[in-house]
CSV table of C-alpha atoms and ligand atoms in Angstrom, one decimal:
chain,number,residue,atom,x,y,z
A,251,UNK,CA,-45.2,-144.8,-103.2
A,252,UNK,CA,-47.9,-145.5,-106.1
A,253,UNK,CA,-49.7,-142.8,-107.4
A,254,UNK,CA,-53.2,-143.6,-107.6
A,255,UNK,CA,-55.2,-144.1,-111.0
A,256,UNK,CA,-57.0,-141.2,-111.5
A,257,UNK,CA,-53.8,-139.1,-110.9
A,258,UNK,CA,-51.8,-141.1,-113.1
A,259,UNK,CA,-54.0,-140.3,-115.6
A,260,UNK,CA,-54.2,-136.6,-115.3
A,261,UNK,CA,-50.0,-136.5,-115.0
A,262,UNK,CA,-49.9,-137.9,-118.1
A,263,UNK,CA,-52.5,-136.2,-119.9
A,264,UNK,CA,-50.5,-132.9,-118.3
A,265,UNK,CA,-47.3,-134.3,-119.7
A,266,UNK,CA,-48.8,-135.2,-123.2
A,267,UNK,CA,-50.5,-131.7,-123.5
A,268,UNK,CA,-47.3,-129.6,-122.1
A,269,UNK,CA,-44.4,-132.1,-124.4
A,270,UNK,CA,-46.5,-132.9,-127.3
A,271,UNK,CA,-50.4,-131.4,-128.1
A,272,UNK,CA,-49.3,-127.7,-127.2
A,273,UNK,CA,-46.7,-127.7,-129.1
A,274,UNK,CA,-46.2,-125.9,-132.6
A,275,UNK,CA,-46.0,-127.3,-135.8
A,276,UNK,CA,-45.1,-124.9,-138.3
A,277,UNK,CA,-46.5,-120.9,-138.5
A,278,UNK,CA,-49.9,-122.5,-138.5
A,279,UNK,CA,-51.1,-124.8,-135.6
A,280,UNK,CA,-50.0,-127.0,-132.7
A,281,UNK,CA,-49.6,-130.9,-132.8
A,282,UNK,CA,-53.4,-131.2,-131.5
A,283,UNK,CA,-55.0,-129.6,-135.0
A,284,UNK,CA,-53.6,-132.9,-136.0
A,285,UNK,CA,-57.3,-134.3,-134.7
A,286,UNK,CA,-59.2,-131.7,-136.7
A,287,UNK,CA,-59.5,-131.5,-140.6
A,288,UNK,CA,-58.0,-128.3,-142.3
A,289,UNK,CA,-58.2,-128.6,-145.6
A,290,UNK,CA,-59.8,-125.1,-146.7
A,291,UNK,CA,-62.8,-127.4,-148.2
A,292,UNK,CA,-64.0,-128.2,-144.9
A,293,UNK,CA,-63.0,-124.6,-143.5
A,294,UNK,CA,-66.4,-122.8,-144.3
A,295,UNK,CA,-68.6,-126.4,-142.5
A,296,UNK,CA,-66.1,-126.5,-139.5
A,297,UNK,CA,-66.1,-122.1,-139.2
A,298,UNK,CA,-70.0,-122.3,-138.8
A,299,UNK,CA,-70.1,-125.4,-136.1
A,300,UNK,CA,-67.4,-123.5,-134.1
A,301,UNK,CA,-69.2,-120.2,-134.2
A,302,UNK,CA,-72.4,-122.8,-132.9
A,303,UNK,CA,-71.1,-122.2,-129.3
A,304,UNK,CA,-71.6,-118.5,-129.5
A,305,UNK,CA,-75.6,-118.9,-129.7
A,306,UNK,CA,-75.9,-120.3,-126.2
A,307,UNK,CA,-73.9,-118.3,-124.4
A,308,UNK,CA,-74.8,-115.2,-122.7
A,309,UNK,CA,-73.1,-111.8,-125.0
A,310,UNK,CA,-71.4,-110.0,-121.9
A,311,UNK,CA,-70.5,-110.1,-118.1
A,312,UNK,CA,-67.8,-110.2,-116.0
A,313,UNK,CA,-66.0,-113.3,-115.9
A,314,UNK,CA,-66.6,-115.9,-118.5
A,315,UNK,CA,-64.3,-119.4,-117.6
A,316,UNK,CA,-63.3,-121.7,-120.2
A,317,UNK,CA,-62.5,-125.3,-118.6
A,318,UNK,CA,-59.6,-126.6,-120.4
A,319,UNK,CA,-58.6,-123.8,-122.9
A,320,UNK,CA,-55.6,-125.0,-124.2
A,321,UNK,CA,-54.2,-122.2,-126.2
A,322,UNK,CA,-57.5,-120.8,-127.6
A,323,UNK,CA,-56.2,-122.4,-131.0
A,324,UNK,CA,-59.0,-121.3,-133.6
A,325,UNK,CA,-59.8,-117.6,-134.3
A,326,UNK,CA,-63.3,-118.2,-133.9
A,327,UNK,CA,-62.6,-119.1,-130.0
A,328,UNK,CA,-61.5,-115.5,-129.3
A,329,UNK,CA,-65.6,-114.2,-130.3
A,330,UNK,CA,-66.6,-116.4,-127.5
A,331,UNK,CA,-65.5,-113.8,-124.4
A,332,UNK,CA,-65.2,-110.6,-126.3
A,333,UNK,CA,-68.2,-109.2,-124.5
A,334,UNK,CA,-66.4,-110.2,-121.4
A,335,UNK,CA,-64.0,-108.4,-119.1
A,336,UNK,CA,-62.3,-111.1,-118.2
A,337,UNK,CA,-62.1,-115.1,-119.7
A,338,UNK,CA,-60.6,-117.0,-117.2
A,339,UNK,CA,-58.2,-119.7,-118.6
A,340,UNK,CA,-58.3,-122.7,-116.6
A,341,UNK,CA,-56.1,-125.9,-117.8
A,342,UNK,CA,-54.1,-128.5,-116.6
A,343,UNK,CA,-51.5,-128.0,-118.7
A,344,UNK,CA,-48.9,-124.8,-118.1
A,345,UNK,CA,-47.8,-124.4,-121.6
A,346,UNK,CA,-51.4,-124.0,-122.5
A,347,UNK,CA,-52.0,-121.0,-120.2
A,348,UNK,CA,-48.9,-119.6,-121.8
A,349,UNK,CA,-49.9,-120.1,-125.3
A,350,UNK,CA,-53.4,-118.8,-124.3
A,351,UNK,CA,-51.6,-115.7,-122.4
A,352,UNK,CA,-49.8,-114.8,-125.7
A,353,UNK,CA,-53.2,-114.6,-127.7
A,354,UNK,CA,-55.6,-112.6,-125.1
A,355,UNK,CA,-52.9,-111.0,-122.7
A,356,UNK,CA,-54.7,-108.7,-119.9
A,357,UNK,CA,-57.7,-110.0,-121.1
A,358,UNK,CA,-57.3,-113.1,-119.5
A,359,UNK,CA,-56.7,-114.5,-115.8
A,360,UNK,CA,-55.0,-118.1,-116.3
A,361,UNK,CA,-55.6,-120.7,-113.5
A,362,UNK,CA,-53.7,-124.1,-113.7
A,363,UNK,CA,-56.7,-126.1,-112.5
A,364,UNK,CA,-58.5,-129.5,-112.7
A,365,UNK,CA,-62.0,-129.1,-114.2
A,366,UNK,CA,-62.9,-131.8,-111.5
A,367,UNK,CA,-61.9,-129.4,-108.7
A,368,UNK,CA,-62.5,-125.9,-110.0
A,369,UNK,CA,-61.0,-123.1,-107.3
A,370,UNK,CA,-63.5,-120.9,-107.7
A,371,UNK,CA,-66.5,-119.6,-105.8
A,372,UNK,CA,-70.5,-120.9,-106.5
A,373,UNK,CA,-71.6,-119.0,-109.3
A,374,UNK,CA,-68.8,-117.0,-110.0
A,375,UNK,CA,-69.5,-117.2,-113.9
A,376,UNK,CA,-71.8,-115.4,-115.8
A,377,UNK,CA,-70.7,-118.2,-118.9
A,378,UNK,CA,-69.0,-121.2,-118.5
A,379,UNK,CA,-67.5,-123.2,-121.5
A,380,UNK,CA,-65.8,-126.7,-121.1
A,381,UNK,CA,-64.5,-127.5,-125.2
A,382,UNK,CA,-63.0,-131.1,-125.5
A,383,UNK,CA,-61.9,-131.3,-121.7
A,384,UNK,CA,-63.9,-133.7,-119.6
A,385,UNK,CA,-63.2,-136.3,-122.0
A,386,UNK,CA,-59.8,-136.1,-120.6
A,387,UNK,CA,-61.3,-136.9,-116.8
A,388,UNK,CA,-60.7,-140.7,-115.6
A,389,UNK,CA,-63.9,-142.3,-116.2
A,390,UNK,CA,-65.1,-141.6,-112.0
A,391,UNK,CA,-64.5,-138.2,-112.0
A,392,UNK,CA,-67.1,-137.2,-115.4
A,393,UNK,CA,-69.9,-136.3,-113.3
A,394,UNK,CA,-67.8,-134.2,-110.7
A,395,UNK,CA,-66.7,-132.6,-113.8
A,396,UNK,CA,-69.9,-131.9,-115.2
A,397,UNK,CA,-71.2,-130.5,-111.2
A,398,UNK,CA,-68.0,-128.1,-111.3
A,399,UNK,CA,-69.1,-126.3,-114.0
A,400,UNK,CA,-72.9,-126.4,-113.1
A,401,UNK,CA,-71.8,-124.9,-109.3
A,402,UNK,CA,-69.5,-122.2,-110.9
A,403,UNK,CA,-72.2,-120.9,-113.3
A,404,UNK,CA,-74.2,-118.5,-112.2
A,405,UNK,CA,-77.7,-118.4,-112.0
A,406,UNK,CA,-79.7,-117.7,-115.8
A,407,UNK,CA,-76.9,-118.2,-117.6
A,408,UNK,CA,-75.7,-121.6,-119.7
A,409,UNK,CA,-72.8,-123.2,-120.0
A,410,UNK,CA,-71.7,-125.4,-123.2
A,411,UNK,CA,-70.0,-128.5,-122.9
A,412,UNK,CA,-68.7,-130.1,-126.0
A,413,UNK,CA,-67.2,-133.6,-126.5
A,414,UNK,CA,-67.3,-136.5,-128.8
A,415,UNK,CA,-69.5,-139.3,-128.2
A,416,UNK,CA,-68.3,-142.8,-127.4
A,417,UNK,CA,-70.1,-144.1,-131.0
A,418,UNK,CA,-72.1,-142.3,-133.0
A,419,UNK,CA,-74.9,-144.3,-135.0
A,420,UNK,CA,-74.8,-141.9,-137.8
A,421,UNK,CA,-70.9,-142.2,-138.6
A,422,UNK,CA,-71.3,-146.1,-138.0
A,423,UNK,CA,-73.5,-146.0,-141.7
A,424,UNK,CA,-70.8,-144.4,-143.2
A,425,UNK,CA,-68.4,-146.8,-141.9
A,426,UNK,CA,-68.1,-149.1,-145.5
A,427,UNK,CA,-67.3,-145.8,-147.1
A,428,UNK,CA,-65.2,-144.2,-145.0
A,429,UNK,CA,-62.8,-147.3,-144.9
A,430,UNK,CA,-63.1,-147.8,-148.7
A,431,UNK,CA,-62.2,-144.1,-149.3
A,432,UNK,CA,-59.4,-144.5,-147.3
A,433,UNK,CA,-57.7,-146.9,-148.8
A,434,UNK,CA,-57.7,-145.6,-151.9
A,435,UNK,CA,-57.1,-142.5,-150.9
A,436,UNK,CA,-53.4,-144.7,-149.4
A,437,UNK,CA,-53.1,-145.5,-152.6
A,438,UNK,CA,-53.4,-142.1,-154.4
A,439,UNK,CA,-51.1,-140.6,-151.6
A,440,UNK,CA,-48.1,-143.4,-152.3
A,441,UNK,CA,-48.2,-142.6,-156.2
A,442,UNK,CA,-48.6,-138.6,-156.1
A,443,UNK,CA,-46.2,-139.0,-152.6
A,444,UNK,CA,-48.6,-136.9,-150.7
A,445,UNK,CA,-48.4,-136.4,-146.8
A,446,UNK,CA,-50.6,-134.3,-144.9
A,447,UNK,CA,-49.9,-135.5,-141.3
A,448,UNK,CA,-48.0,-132.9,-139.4
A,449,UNK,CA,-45.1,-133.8,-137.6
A,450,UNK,CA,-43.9,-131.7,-134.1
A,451,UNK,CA,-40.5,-131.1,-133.1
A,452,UNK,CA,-40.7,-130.8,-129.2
A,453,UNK,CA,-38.3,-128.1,-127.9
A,454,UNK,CA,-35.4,-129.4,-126.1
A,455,UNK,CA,-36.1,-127.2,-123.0
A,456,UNK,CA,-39.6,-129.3,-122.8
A,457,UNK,CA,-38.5,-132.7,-123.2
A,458,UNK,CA,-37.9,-134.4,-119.8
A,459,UNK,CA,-38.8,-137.6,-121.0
A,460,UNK,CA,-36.9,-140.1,-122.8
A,461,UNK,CA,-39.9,-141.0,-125.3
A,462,UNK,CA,-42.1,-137.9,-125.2
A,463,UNK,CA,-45.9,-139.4,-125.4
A,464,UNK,CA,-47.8,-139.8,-128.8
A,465,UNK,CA,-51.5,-139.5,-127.4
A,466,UNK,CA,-53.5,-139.3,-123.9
A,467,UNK,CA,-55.9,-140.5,-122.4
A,468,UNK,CA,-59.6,-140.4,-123.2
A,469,UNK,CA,-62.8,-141.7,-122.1
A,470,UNK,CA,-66.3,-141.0,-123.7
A,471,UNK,CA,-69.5,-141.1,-122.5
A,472,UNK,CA,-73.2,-142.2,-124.2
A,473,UNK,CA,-76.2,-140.4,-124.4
A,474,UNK,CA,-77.8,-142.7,-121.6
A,475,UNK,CA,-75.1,-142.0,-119.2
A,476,UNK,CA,-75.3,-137.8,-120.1
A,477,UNK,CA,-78.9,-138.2,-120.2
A,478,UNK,CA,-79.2,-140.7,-116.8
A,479,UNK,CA,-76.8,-139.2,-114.5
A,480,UNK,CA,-76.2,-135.6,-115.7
A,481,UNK,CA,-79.5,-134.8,-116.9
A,482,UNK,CA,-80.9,-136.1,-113.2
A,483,UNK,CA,-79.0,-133.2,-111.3
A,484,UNK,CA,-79.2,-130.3,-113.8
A,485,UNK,CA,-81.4,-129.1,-117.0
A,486,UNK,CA,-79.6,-130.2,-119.9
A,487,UNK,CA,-80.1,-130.2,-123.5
A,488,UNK,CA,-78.3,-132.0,-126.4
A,489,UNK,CA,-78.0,-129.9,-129.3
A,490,UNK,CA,-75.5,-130.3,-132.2
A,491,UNK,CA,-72.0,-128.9,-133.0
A,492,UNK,CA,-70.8,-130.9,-135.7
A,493,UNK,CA,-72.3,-134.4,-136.7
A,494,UNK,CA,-69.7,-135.7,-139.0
A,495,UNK,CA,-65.7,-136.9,-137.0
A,496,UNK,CA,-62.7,-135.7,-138.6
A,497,UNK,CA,-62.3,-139.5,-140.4
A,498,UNK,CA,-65.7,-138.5,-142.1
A,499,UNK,CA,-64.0,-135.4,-143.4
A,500,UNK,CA,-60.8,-136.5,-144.6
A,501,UNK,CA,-61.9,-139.5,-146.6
A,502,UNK,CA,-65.2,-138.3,-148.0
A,503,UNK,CA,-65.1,-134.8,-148.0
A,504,UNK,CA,-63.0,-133.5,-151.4
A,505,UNK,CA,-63.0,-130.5,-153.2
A,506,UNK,CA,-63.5,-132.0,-156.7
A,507,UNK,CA,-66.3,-134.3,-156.3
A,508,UNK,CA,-68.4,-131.4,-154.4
A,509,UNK,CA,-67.5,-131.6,-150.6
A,510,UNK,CA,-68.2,-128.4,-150.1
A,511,UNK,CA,-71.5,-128.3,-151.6
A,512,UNK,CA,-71.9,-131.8,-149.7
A,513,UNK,CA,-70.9,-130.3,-146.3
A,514,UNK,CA,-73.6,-127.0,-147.0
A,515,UNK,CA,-76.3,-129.7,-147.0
A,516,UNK,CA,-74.8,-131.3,-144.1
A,517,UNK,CA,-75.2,-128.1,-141.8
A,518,UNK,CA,-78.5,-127.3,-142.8
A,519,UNK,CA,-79.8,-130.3,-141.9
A,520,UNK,CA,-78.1,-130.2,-138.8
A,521,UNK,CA,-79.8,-126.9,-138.5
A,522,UNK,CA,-83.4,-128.3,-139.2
A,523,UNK,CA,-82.8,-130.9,-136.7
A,524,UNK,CA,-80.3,-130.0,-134.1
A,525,UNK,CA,-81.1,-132.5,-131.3
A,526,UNK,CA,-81.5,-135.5,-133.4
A,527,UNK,CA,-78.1,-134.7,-134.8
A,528,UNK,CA,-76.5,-134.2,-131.6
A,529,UNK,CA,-77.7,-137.2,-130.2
A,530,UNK,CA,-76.8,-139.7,-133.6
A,531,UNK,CA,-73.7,-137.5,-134.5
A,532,UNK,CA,-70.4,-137.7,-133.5
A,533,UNK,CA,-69.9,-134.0,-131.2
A,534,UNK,CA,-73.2,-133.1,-129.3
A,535,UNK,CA,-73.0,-129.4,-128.1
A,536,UNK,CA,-74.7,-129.7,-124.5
A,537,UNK,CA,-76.2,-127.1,-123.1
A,538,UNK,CA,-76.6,-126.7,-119.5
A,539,UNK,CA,-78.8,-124.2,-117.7
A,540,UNK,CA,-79.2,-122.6,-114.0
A,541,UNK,CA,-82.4,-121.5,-113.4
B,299,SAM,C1,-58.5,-131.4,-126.6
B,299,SAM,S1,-57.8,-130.0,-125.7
B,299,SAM,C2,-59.1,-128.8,-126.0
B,299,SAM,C3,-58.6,-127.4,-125.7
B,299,SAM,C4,-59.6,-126.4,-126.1
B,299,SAM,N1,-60.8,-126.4,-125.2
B,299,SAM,C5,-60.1,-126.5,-127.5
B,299,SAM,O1,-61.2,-126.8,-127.8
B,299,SAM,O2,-59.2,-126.3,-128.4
B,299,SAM,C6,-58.1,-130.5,-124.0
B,299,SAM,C7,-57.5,-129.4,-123.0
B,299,SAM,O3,-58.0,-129.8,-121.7
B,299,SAM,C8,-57.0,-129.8,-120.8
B,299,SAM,N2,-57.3,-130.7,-119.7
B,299,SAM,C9,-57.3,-132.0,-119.7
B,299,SAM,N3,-57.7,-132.5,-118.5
B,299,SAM,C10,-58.0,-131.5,-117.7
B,299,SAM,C11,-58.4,-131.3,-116.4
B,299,SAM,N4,-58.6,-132.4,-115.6
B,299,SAM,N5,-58.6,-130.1,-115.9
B,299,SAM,C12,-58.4,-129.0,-116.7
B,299,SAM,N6,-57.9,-129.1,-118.0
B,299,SAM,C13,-57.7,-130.3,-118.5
B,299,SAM,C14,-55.7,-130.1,-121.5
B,299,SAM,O4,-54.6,-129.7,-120.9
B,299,SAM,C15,-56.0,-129.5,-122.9
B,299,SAM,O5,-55.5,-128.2,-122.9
């Protein structure tokens, strides 16, 4: 029997998360910090975009969910529910719940659950979160994702959906750089025989494949589409939470020539102008209220 397309996708995006993304590399991070940029030069920049979230939503309640948790990997992730009694975990991926169990323990209830098809109640949250997750939805299934968390959400309160757009017009202008830089910074890394990518030994008792999977599936959506289909069945707003991709980071962001300095100026502006830099960046934060 063939399993249709849009469960073939989420099997495998399960599989890459539980064999490959969730797991650890080292005392510091799992295989899926791999996508983000830790050098402690960007660490101040990439602190104040996470803490971003916190603004919109609401202090304290009851249940707060968080739509594709993963292990709650970044410190600044745990502020998010502390005024909460309980932050319900809800992920496709087993070893993320466990991860996620280890970090908050009886503060958390931890539901394997597809975003598309929440098991919850209408309005059962007084703040919703969905951080890098619907990306992961086949392409037919975005809105439905988007609806879940609208129904879920209960009514005043926002919910904060963060993804990366398909193309961002602002990272397009630094293409010529970002390409130049990186080839010299090839270079620099073959003399001084610098690596900085991290490499993840899966555990035996998690490999049931014969070639584990090196990345997932993802689809990303345009501000038309957000705007066009999302924004016609719920109030939305686009908002920043970071403008610059982890590419922008790496190859133009150094602590000698001023990146941090460079990356101050970047916030503020983001700051002055949050919706024009969510729209032209590369991560909008969206914000979506229930009246
Ligand atoms: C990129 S990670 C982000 C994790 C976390 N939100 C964060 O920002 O660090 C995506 C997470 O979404 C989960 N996920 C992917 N598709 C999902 C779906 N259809 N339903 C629920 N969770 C899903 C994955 O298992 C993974 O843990």
């Amino acid at each position: 029997m063939s399993i249709p397309a849009d469960l073939e996708i989420k099997r495998q995006v399960r599989q890459f998360y539980n064999q490959v993304g969730w797991q650890r590399v080292g005392d510091c991070c799992y295989q899926n910090a791999r996508y983000e940029d830790l050098r402690p030069v960007s660490r101040e920049y990439i602190h104040r975009c996470h803490t971003r979230v916190l603004r919109h939503l609401a202090p304290s309640g009851s249940f707060m969910l968080d739509a594709g948790s993963g292990p709650i990997q970044y410190p600044e992730y745990l502020e998010y529910s502390k005024g909460y009694k309980y932050r319900v975990c809800a992920d496709i991926s087993y070893v993320a719940l466990q991860e996620a169990r280890a970090r908050i323990g009886d503060q958390g209830l931890y539901v394997v659950a597809d975003v598309a098809n929440l098991p919850f109640k209408e309005e059962a949250f007084e703040g919703v979160m969905a951080l890098h997750t619907i990306q992961h939805l086949p392409q037919s299934e975005f809105l439905q994702g988007y609806k879940e968390l609208h129904r879920v959400l209960a009514p005043t309160r926002t919910a904060v959906v963060v993804n990366r757009w398909q193309s961002s017009i602002l990272m397009r202008v630094f293409y010529p750089f970002m390409f130049l830089a990186k080839h010299l910074l090839h270079v620099y890394r073959k003399i001084t025989g610098r690596h900085t990518f991290l490499k993840v030994e899966i555990p035996p008792e998690r490999r049931n494949d014969a070639v584990p999977p090196t990345r997932t599936f993802i689809h990303r959506h345009n501000t038309a589409w957000l705007e066009g289909e999302v924004g016609a069945l719920m109030l939305i707003e686009i908002l920043v939470w970071r403008s610059v991709s982890t590419r922008f980071l790496r190859t133009l962001i150094h602590r000698r020539i001023g990146g941090r300095w460079f990356l101050r100026v970047i916030f503020w502006l983001e700051e002055r102008a949050p919706h024009f830099f969510g729209t032209y960046g590369q991560y909008p934060l969206v914000v979506i209220r229930k009246p």
